[in-house]
N, CA and C of each residue as an Amber inpcrd file, in Angstrom:
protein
   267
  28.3870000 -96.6770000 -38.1420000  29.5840000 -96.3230000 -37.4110000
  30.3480000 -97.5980000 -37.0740000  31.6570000 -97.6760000 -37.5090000
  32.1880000 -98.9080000 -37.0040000  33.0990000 -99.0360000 -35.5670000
  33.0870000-100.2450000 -34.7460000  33.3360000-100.3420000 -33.4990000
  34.3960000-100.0930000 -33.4540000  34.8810000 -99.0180000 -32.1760000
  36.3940000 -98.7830000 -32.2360000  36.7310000 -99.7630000 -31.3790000
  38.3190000 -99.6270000 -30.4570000  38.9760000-101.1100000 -30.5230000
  38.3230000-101.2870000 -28.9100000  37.8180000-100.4110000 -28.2870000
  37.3390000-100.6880000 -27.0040000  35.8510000-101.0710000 -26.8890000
  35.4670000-100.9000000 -27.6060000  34.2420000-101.8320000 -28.4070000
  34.1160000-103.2950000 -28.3150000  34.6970000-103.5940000 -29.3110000
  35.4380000-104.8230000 -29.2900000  35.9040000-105.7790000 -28.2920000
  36.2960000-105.1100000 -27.2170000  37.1990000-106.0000000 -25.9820000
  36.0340000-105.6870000 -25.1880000  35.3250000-104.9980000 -25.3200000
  33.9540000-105.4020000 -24.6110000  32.9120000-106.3510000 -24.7200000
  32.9280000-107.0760000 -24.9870000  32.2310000-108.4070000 -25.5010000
  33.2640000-109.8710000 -25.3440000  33.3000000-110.4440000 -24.9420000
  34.3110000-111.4210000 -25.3110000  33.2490000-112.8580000 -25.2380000
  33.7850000-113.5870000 -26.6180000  33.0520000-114.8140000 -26.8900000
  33.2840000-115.7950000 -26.9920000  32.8600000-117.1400000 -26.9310000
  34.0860000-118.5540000 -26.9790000  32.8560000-119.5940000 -27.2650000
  33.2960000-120.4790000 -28.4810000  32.1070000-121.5390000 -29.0570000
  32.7130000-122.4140000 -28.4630000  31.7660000-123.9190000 -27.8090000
  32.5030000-125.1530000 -27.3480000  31.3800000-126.0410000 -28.3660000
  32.0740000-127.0470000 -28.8800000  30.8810000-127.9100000 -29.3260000
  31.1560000-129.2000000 -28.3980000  29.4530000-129.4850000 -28.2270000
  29.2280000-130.7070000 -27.1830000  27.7480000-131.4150000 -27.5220000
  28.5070000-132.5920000 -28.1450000  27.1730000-133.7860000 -28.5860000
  26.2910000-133.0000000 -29.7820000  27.7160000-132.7440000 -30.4780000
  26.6670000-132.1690000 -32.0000000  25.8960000-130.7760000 -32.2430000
  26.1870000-130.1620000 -30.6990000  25.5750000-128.8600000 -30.3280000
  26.5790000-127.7240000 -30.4170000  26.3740000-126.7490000 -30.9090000
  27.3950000-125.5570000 -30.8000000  27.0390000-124.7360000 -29.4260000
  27.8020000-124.7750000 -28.1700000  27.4220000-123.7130000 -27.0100000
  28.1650000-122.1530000 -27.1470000  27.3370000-120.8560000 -27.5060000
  27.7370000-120.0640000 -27.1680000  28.4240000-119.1220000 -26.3170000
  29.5430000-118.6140000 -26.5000000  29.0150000-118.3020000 -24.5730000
  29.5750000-116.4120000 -24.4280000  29.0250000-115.7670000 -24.2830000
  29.2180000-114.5260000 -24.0560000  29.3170000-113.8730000 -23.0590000
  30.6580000-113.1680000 -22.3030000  30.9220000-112.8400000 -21.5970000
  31.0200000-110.6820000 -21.9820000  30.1870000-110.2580000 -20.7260000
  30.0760000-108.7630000 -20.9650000  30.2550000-108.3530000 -19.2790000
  31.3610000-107.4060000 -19.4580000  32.2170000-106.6690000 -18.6200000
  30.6250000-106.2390000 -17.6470000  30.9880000-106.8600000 -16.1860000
  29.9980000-105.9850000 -15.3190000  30.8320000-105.4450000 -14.2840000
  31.9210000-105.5940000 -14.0560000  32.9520000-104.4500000 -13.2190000
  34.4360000-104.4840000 -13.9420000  35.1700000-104.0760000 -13.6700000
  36.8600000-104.3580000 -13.8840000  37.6580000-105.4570000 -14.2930000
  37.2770000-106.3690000 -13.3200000  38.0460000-107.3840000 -13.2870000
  36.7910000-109.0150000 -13.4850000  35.0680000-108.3060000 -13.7700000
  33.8510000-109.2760000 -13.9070000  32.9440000-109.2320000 -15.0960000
  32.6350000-110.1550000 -14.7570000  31.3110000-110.8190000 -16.1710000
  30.0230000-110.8690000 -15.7610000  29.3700000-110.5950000 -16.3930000
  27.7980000-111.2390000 -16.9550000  28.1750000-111.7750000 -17.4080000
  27.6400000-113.1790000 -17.8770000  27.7560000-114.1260000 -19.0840000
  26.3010000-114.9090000 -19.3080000  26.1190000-115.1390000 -21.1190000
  24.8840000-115.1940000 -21.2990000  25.6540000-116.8840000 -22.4490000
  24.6260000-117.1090000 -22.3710000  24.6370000-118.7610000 -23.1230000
  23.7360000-118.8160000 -24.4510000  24.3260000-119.4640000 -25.7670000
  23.1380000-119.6470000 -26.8810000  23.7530000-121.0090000 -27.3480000
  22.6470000-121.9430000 -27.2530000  22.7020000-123.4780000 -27.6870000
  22.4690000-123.1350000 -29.5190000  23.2800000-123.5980000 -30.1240000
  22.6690000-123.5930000 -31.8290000  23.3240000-125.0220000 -32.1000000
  22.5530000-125.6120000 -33.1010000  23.0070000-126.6180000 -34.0870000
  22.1500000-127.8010000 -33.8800000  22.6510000-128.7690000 -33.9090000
  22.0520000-130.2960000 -33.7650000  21.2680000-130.4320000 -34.6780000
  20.9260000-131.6740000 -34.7730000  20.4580000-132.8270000 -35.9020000
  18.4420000-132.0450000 -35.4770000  18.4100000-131.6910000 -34.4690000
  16.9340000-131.3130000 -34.1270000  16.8640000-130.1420000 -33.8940000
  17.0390000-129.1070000 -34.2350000  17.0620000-127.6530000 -33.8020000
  15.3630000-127.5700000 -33.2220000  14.6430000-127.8450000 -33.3090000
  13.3590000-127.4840000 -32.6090000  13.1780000-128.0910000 -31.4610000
  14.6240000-129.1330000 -30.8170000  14.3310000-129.5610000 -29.8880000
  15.0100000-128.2830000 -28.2650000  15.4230000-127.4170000 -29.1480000
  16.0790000-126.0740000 -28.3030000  15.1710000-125.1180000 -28.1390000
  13.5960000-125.3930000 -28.5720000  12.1940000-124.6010000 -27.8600000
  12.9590000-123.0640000 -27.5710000  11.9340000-122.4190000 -27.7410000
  11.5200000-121.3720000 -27.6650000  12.1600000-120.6660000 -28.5160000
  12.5410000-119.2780000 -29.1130000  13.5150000-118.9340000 -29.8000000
  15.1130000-119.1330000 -30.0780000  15.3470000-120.0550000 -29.0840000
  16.6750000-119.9800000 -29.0190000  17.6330000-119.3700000 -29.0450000
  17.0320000-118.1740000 -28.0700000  18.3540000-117.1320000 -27.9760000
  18.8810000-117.0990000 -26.8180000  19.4030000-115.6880000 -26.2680000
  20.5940000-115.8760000 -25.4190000  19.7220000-116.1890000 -24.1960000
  20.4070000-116.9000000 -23.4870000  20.0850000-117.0530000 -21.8590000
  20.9270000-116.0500000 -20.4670000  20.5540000-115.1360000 -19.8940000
  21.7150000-114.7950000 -19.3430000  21.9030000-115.5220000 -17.6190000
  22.5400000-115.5900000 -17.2960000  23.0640000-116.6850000 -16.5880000
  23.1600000-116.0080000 -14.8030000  22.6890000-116.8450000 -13.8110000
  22.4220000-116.2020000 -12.7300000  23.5000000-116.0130000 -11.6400000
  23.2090000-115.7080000 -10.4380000  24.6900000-115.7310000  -9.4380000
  25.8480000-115.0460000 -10.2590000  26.0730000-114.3020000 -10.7500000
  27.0930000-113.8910000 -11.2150000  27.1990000-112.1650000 -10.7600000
  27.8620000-111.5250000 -10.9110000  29.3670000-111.4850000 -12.1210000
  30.3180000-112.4530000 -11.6060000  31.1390000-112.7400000 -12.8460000
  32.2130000-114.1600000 -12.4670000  33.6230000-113.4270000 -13.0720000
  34.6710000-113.8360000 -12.3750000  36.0480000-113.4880000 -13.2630000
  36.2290000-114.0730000 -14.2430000  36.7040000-113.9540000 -14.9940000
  36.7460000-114.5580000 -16.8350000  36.9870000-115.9270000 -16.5560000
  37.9330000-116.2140000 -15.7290000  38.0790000-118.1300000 -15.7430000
  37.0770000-118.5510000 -15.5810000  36.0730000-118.3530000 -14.4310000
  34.9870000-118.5100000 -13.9970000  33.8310000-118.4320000 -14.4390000
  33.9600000-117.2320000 -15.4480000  32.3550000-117.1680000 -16.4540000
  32.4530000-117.9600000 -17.7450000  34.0040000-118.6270000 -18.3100000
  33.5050000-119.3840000 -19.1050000  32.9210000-120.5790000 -18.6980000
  33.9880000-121.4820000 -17.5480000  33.3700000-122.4140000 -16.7310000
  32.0230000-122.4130000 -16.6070000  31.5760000-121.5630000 -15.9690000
  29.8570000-121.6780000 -15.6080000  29.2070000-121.6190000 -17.4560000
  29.4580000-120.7810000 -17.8320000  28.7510000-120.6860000 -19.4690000
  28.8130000-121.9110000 -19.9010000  30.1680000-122.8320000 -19.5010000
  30.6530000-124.1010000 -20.8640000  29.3950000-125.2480000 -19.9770000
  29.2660000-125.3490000 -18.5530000  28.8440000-126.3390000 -17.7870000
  27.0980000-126.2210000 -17.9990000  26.6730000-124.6260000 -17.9800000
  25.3220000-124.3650000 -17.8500000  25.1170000-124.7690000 -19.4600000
  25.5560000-124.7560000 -20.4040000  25.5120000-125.0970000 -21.7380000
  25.1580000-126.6420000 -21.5970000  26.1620000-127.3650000 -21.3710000
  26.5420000-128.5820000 -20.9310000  25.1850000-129.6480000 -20.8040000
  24.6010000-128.6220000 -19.5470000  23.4570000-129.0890000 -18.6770000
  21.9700000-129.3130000 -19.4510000  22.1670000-127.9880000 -19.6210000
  21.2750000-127.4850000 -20.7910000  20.6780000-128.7900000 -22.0390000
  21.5730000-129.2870000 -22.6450000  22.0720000-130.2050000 -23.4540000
  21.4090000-131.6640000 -23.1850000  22.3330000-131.8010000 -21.8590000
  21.9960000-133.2150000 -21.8590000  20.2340000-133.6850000 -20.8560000
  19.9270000-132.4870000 -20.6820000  18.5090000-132.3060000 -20.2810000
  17.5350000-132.6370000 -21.0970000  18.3390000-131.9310000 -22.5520000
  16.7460000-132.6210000 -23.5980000  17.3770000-133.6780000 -24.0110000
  18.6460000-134.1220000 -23.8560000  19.0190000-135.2670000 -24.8080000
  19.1940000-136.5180000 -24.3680000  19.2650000-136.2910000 -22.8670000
  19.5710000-137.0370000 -21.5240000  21.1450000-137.6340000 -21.1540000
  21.6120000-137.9850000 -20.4930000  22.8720000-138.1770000 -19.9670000
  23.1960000-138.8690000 -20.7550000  24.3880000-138.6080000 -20.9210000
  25.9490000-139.5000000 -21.7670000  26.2440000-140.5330000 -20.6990000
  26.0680000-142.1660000 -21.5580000  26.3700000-143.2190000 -20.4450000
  27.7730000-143.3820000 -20.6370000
């Protein structure tokens, strides 16, 4: 069955790349005007250094308004990142 168009606008997604890493970031309608938003790190020169399956993370304190859930998605990505890779001097 293919997704009709309200399907579609239910999901909303946005890639940032940071230090060679692709950050996912998925935002799913939890009221009207809010988000859940869930995070997936892919890429880099070490992909086994992203442990465990590397799938989605979903992200806490939330629902967020769309400005707000990419922010937290792009930063918790961010964090994520420079944790195994360590800080950008």
């Amino acid at each position: 069955m293919l997704p009709t168009d309200n399907d579609m606008e239910a999901v909303m997604r946005r890639m940032i790349t940071y230090r060679g890493f692709e950050i996912h970031v998925e935002l799913t309608p939890a009221t009207q005007d809010t988000f859940d938003v869930a995070v997936q790190i892919k890429g880099g020169t070490n992909p086994e250094a992203l442990g465990g399956k590397g799938g989605q993370v979903l992200l806490r304190n939330g629902p967020f308004t769309e400005r707000w859930a990419y922010l937290v998605g792009e930063v918790a990505g961010q964090a994520a990142i420079d944790a195994l890779l360590g800080s950008v001097d």
